[in-house]
């Protein structure tokens, strides 16, 4: 009987031992994988990628636009004919570079001089600017294609497209201008910080950017992306849509810095009013604020009173 028990227990013991060593080997492998990451010499890279803003007006957004444009031309050009790799690359550059030059100039002029004009004047300017954009882009494109297909960069001839081909190129130019104007218009709207007051619409005192330290670097942060600020003594934690930043500032300093768009609802909580999704009464004059990131903040009596003062 004792022998039977031993025979039955032996396979179980082997399985347990095998599972133990398997778990240990997996844990050891995971630690070996994690240790180089922890010793990485670029600790701010991951946080930098998390804080990368992808919206009109940011370098990340326009960088993606350039990559998409290059990718599209890179796919389309081989269909038009047999091109060697070198000529294919040169033709892609010849098509993309004039667009980038004209788009950068158009964006600068629109943001600087056009969007402050009355709507009727803006419409007239857009019509003329669209024609000028198409003409300049078409000219630069023909010159660059002539340089590629000629005998050199100093001796070449420009042979513009004729008939439907020229009309198609002009339509492309007008379409590119329309896209640039739309993105510049969105960027202009995002740059406005306008809040209604009793005296009319005035520019908000909320700064367009604040700066936070990340290790040895200091990076800009758009206050609109801040959801709340949580205080802890002489430190504060800024909670954004993409992450958290621990800074050495008091809540009173941050309250004065961020401006009227932020409301101190508790001794240790400042919330962005634009990031409050809904409100709930919590009894005893208190209130629960549900924020855009799913978190809930309990407002004190004075904080709840300040929120009610903004209720219409």
Short mmCIF file of C-alpha atoms in Angstrom, two decimals:
data_model
loop_
_atom_site.label_atom_id
_atom_site.label_comp_id
_atom_site.label_asym_id
_atom_site.label_seq_id
_atom_site.Cartn_x
_atom_site.Cartn_y
_atom_site.Cartn_z
CA UNK A 1 0.00 0.00 0.00
CA UNK A 2 2.83 2.34 0.92
CA UNK A 3 4.49 1.60 -2.45
CA UNK A 4 1.27 2.52 -4.29
CA UNK A 5 1.10 5.86 -2.48
CA UNK A 6 4.70 6.59 -3.39
CA UNK A 7 4.11 5.67 -7.04
CA UNK A 8 1.06 7.95 -7.19
CA UNK A 9 2.84 10.82 -5.47
CA UNK A 10 5.97 10.66 -7.61
CA UNK A 11 4.37 11.91 -10.88
CA UNK A 12 2.64 14.73 -8.98
CA UNK A 13 5.90 15.73 -7.38
CA UNK A 14 7.60 15.73 -10.78
CA UNK A 15 4.86 17.94 -12.25
CA UNK A 16 5.07 20.34 -9.32
CA UNK A 17 8.84 20.45 -9.61
CA UNK A 18 8.64 20.98 -13.38
CA UNK A 19 6.12 23.77 -12.91
CA UNK A 20 8.30 25.37 -10.23
CA UNK A 21 11.37 25.42 -12.46
CA UNK A 22 9.29 26.67 -15.39
CA UNK A 23 7.93 29.54 -13.30
CA UNK A 24 11.40 30.32 -12.02
CA UNK A 25 12.87 30.33 -15.52
CA UNK A 26 10.10 32.65 -16.79
CA UNK A 27 10.63 35.01 -13.86
CA UNK A 28 14.39 34.97 -14.42
CA UNK A 29 13.93 35.64 -18.12
CA UNK A 30 11.58 38.54 -17.39
CA UNK A 31 14.04 40.05 -14.94
CA UNK A 32 16.81 39.79 -17.53
CA UNK A 33 14.61 41.54 -20.07
CA UNK A 34 13.53 44.28 -17.66
CA UNK A 35 16.94 45.03 -16.20
CA UNK A 36 18.45 46.63 -19.36
CA UNK A 37 15.29 48.72 -19.71
CA UNK A 38 15.65 49.97 -16.14
CA UNK A 39 19.27 50.84 -16.80
CA UNK A 40 18.43 52.63 -20.06
CA UNK A 41 20.32 55.88 -20.46
CA UNK A 42 17.32 57.64 -22.03
CA UNK A 43 14.67 57.73 -19.28
CA UNK A 44 12.89 60.75 -20.77
CA UNK A 45 12.31 59.21 -24.19
CA UNK A 46 9.20 57.26 -23.22
CA UNK A 47 7.68 60.26 -21.44
CA UNK A 48 8.52 62.45 -24.42
CA UNK A 49 6.63 60.10 -26.74
CA UNK A 50 3.67 60.07 -24.37
CA UNK A 51 3.59 63.87 -24.27
CA UNK A 52 3.84 64.23 -28.04
CA UNK A 53 0.87 66.25 -29.22
CA UNK A 54 -0.69 65.33 -32.54
CA UNK A 55 -2.87 68.27 -33.54
CA UNK A 56 -2.66 71.09 -36.12
CA UNK A 57 0.10 73.47 -35.19
CA UNK A 58 2.43 70.90 -33.65
CA UNK A 59 5.58 69.52 -35.23
CA UNK A 60 4.34 65.96 -34.70
CA UNK A 61 1.18 66.57 -36.71
CA UNK A 62 2.93 68.22 -39.65
CA UNK A 63 5.67 65.59 -39.56
CA UNK A 64 3.01 62.91 -40.02
CA UNK A 65 1.50 64.92 -42.90
CA UNK A 66 4.86 65.04 -44.66
CA UNK A 67 5.38 61.29 -44.22
CA UNK A 68 1.89 60.55 -45.59
CA UNK A 69 2.54 62.81 -48.59
CA UNK A 70 5.86 61.11 -49.34
CA UNK A 71 4.27 57.68 -48.94
CA UNK A 72 1.41 58.50 -51.34
CA UNK A 73 3.70 59.88 -54.05
CA UNK A 74 6.06 56.96 -53.55
CA UNK A 75 3.21 54.56 -54.30
CA UNK A 76 1.70 56.48 -57.21
CA UNK A 77 4.82 57.35 -59.22
CA UNK A 78 5.88 53.77 -60.10
CA UNK A 79 2.49 53.32 -61.78
CA UNK A 80 3.21 56.17 -64.22
CA UNK A 81 6.25 54.46 -65.73
CA UNK A 82 9.42 52.46 -65.18
CA UNK A 83 11.68 54.48 -62.91
CA UNK A 84 15.06 53.55 -61.54
CA UNK A 85 15.39 53.81 -57.74
CA UNK A 86 17.45 56.99 -58.01
CA UNK A 87 15.06 58.70 -60.41
CA UNK A 88 12.07 57.50 -58.39
CA UNK A 89 13.47 59.15 -55.25
CA UNK A 90 14.33 62.37 -57.12
CA UNK A 91 10.83 62.51 -58.64
CA UNK A 92 9.22 62.04 -55.22
CA UNK A 93 11.31 64.91 -53.84
CA UNK A 94 10.45 67.04 -56.88
CA UNK A 95 6.74 66.56 -56.23
CA UNK A 96 6.80 66.93 -52.45
CA UNK A 97 9.25 69.81 -51.98
CA UNK A 98 7.22 72.46 -53.90
CA UNK A 99 4.12 71.51 -51.90
CA UNK A 100 5.99 71.93 -48.61
CA UNK A 101 7.44 75.30 -49.62
CA UNK A 102 4.11 76.68 -50.80
CA UNK A 103 2.22 75.22 -47.83
CA UNK A 104 4.64 76.73 -45.29
CA UNK A 105 4.40 80.15 -46.93
CA UNK A 106 0.59 79.97 -47.18
CA UNK A 107 0.22 78.88 -43.54
CA UNK A 108 2.41 81.74 -42.32
CA UNK A 109 0.54 84.38 -44.34
CA UNK A 110 -2.89 83.04 -43.39
CA UNK A 111 -2.17 82.99 -39.66
CA UNK A 112 -0.37 86.33 -39.71
CA UNK A 113 -2.51 88.47 -41.99
CA UNK A 114 -5.71 86.80 -43.23
CA UNK A 115 -7.71 85.35 -40.33
CA UNK A 116 -8.00 88.72 -38.61
CA UNK A 117 -9.92 90.11 -41.61
CA UNK A 118 -13.70 90.20 -42.06
CA UNK A 119 -15.25 87.01 -43.55
CA UNK A 120 -16.01 88.62 -46.93
CA UNK A 121 -12.43 89.82 -47.27
CA UNK A 122 -11.14 86.39 -46.24
CA UNK A 123 -13.21 84.72 -48.96
CA UNK A 124 -11.82 87.02 -51.64
CA UNK A 125 -8.27 86.47 -50.37
CA UNK A 126 -8.76 82.68 -50.40
CA UNK A 127 -9.91 82.72 -54.02
CA UNK A 128 -6.90 84.75 -55.15
CA UNK A 129 -4.49 82.86 -52.89
CA UNK A 130 -5.73 79.53 -54.21
CA UNK A 131 -4.97 80.55 -57.79
CA UNK A 132 -1.57 81.94 -56.81
CA UNK A 133 -0.75 78.82 -54.79
CA UNK A 134 -1.60 76.57 -57.74
CA UNK A 135 0.41 78.65 -60.21
CA UNK A 136 3.52 78.88 -58.02
CA UNK A 137 3.37 75.18 -57.13
CA UNK A 138 2.91 74.21 -60.79
CA UNK A 139 5.88 76.39 -61.83
CA UNK A 140 8.19 74.98 -59.13
CA UNK A 141 7.12 71.44 -59.99
CA UNK A 142 7.90 71.90 -63.69
CA UNK A 143 11.29 73.45 -62.90
CA UNK A 144 12.28 70.58 -60.61
CA UNK A 145 11.10 67.94 -63.08
CA UNK A 146 13.06 69.75 -65.79
CA UNK A 147 16.18 69.64 -63.62
CA UNK A 148 15.70 65.90 -63.05
CA UNK A 149 15.02 65.03 -66.68
CA UNK A 150 17.59 67.46 -68.14
CA UNK A 151 21.32 67.20 -68.59
CA UNK A 152 22.10 68.73 -65.22
CA UNK A 153 21.04 71.27 -62.64
CA UNK A 154 22.54 74.12 -64.68
CA UNK A 155 21.40 73.16 -68.18
CA UNK A 156 17.79 72.03 -68.43
CA UNK A 157 14.60 73.00 -70.21
CA UNK A 158 11.15 73.45 -68.69
CA UNK A 159 8.34 71.79 -70.63
CA UNK A 160 5.09 72.34 -68.75
CA UNK A 161 2.16 69.98 -69.05
CA UNK A 162 -0.40 70.84 -71.67
CA UNK A 163 -4.18 70.55 -71.87
CA UNK A 164 -5.91 68.21 -69.38
CA UNK A 165 -2.64 67.36 -67.64
CA UNK A 166 -2.01 71.02 -66.82
CA UNK A 167 -5.61 71.44 -65.65
CA UNK A 168 -5.25 68.39 -63.42
CA UNK A 169 -2.09 69.82 -61.85
CA UNK A 170 -3.82 73.14 -61.19
CA UNK A 171 -6.71 71.31 -59.55
CA UNK A 172 -4.23 69.47 -57.34
CA UNK A 173 -2.71 72.80 -56.34
CA UNK A 174 -6.12 74.22 -55.46
CA UNK A 175 -6.90 71.12 -53.39
CA UNK A 176 -3.61 71.38 -51.53
CA UNK A 177 -4.33 75.03 -50.76
CA UNK A 178 -7.79 74.16 -49.45
CA UNK A 179 -6.29 71.56 -47.09
CA UNK A 180 -3.60 74.00 -45.90
CA UNK A 181 -6.18 76.74 -45.33
CA UNK A 182 -8.44 74.35 -43.38
CA UNK A 183 -5.60 73.18 -41.12
CA UNK A 184 -4.45 76.77 -40.59
CA UNK A 185 -8.02 77.74 -39.68
CA UNK A 186 -8.22 74.92 -37.12
CA UNK A 187 -4.84 75.94 -35.73
CA UNK A 188 -6.02 79.53 -35.45
CA UNK A 189 -9.12 78.45 -33.52
CA UNK A 190 -7.01 76.38 -31.13
CA UNK A 191 -4.75 79.36 -30.51
CA UNK A 192 -7.62 81.50 -29.31
CA UNK A 193 -8.23 81.59 -25.59
CA UNK A 194 -11.58 83.37 -25.42
CA UNK A 195 -13.97 83.14 -22.49
CA UNK A 196 -17.33 84.96 -22.11
CA UNK A 197 -17.50 87.54 -19.28
CA UNK A 198 -20.02 90.12 -18.16
CA UNK A 199 -18.22 92.78 -20.16
CA UNK A 200 -18.14 90.70 -23.32
CA UNK A 201 -15.63 88.31 -24.87
CA UNK A 202 -12.12 88.93 -23.59
CA UNK A 203 -8.88 87.06 -23.81
CA UNK A 204 -8.51 84.57 -20.97
CA UNK A 205 -5.74 84.98 -18.42
CA UNK A 206 -4.94 81.28 -18.73
CA UNK A 207 -1.40 80.94 -20.17
CA UNK A 208 -1.13 79.25 -23.53
CA UNK A 209 1.76 77.14 -22.22
CA UNK A 210 3.45 76.21 -18.99
CA UNK A 211 6.77 74.48 -18.60
CA UNK A 212 7.49 71.35 -16.58
CA UNK A 213 10.80 69.71 -15.70
CA UNK A 214 11.51 66.14 -16.75
CA UNK A 215 14.88 65.14 -15.39
CA UNK A 216 17.43 67.59 -16.73
CA UNK A 217 15.09 68.90 -19.42
CA UNK A 218 12.24 71.43 -19.36
CA UNK A 219 9.33 70.83 -21.72
CA UNK A 220 6.27 72.91 -22.66
CA UNK A 221 2.81 71.73 -21.64
CA UNK A 222 -0.49 73.00 -23.00
CA UNK A 223 -2.78 73.88 -20.03
CA UNK A 224 -5.80 72.68 -22.02
CA UNK A 225 -4.45 69.12 -21.71
CA UNK A 226 -4.35 69.32 -17.91
CA UNK A 227 -7.20 67.47 -16.20
CA UNK A 228 -6.40 68.18 -12.58
CA UNK A 229 -3.61 69.05 -10.17
CA UNK A 230 -3.16 67.02 -6.98
CA UNK A 231 -1.22 68.61 -4.14
CA UNK A 232 1.13 66.92 -1.66
CA UNK A 233 2.90 69.44 0.57
CA UNK A 234 5.49 71.42 -1.38
CA UNK A 235 4.96 69.18 -4.42
CA UNK A 236 2.11 68.85 -6.88
CA UNK A 237 1.20 66.25 -9.48
CA UNK A 238 -0.14 67.52 -12.79
CA UNK A 239 -2.47 64.97 -14.37
CA UNK A 240 -2.86 65.29 -18.15
CA UNK A 241 -4.53 63.27 -20.87
CA UNK A 242 -1.30 61.36 -21.50
CA UNK A 243 0.47 61.10 -18.16
CA UNK A 244 1.50 62.70 -14.88
CA UNK A 245 4.18 65.25 -13.97
CA UNK A 246 5.54 65.76 -10.46
CA UNK A 247 6.69 69.34 -9.89
CA UNK A 248 7.93 71.36 -6.95
CA UNK A 249 5.17 73.95 -6.68
CA UNK A 250 2.56 74.67 -4.06
CA UNK A 251 -1.14 74.56 -4.87
CA UNK A 252 -1.47 78.29 -4.26
CA UNK A 253 1.29 79.04 -6.77
CA UNK A 254 -0.30 76.78 -9.39
CA UNK A 255 -3.75 78.21 -8.76
CA UNK A 256 -2.46 81.71 -9.47
CA UNK A 257 -0.44 80.54 -12.47
CA UNK A 258 -3.12 78.52 -14.30
CA UNK A 259 -5.81 81.20 -14.25
CA UNK A 260 -9.64 81.21 -14.16
CA UNK A 261 -10.10 78.10 -16.31
CA UNK A 262 -8.92 76.07 -13.29
CA UNK A 263 -10.89 75.88 -10.06
CA UNK A 264 -9.62 74.80 -6.65
CA UNK A 265 -12.38 72.51 -5.39
CA UNK A 266 -10.45 71.08 -2.45
CA UNK A 267 -7.38 71.90 -0.40
CA UNK A 268 -5.40 69.37 -2.46
CA UNK A 269 -7.27 69.41 -5.79
CA UNK A 270 -7.39 71.90 -8.67
CA UNK A 271 -9.54 70.83 -11.65
CA UNK A 272 -9.78 72.05 -15.21
CA UNK A 273 -13.42 73.10 -15.60
CA UNK A 274 -13.32 72.14 -19.29
CA UNK A 275 -12.39 68.56 -18.29
CA UNK A 276 -15.34 68.03 -15.91
CA UNK A 277 -17.79 65.57 -17.45
CA UNK A 278 -20.59 65.67 -14.86
CA UNK A 279 -21.40 66.64 -11.28
CA UNK A 280 -23.07 64.70 -8.49
CA UNK A 281 -24.27 65.91 -5.08
CA UNK A 282 -22.42 64.13 -2.28
CA UNK A 283 -24.40 65.37 0.72
CA UNK A 284 -23.58 67.91 3.43
CA UNK A 285 -23.06 70.58 0.80
CA UNK A 286 -20.30 68.63 -0.93
CA UNK A 287 -20.11 67.56 -4.57
CA UNK A 288 -18.42 64.84 -6.65
CA UNK A 289 -16.79 65.91 -9.93
CA UNK A 290 -16.32 63.23 -12.59
CA UNK A 291 -13.37 64.11 -14.83
CA UNK A 292 -12.53 63.27 -18.43
CA UNK A 293 -9.99 60.59 -17.46
CA UNK A 294 -12.58 58.65 -15.44
CA UNK A 295 -11.42 59.82 -12.02
CA UNK A 296 -13.76 61.36 -9.45
CA UNK A 297 -12.84 64.24 -7.14
CA UNK A 298 -14.74 65.09 -3.96
CA UNK A 299 -15.18 68.85 -3.69
CA UNK A 300 -15.28 70.48 -0.28
CA UNK A 301 -18.15 72.74 0.77
CA UNK A 302 -16.33 75.86 -0.39
CA UNK A 303 -15.24 74.12 -3.60
CA UNK A 304 -18.77 72.93 -4.30
CA UNK A 305 -20.03 76.47 -3.71
CA UNK A 306 -17.51 77.81 -6.24
CA UNK A 307 -18.70 75.22 -8.77
CA UNK A 308 -22.35 76.15 -8.17
CA UNK A 309 -21.52 79.79 -8.81
CA UNK A 310 -20.57 78.76 -12.35
CA UNK A 311 -23.80 76.84 -12.86
CA UNK A 312 -26.40 78.51 -15.09
#
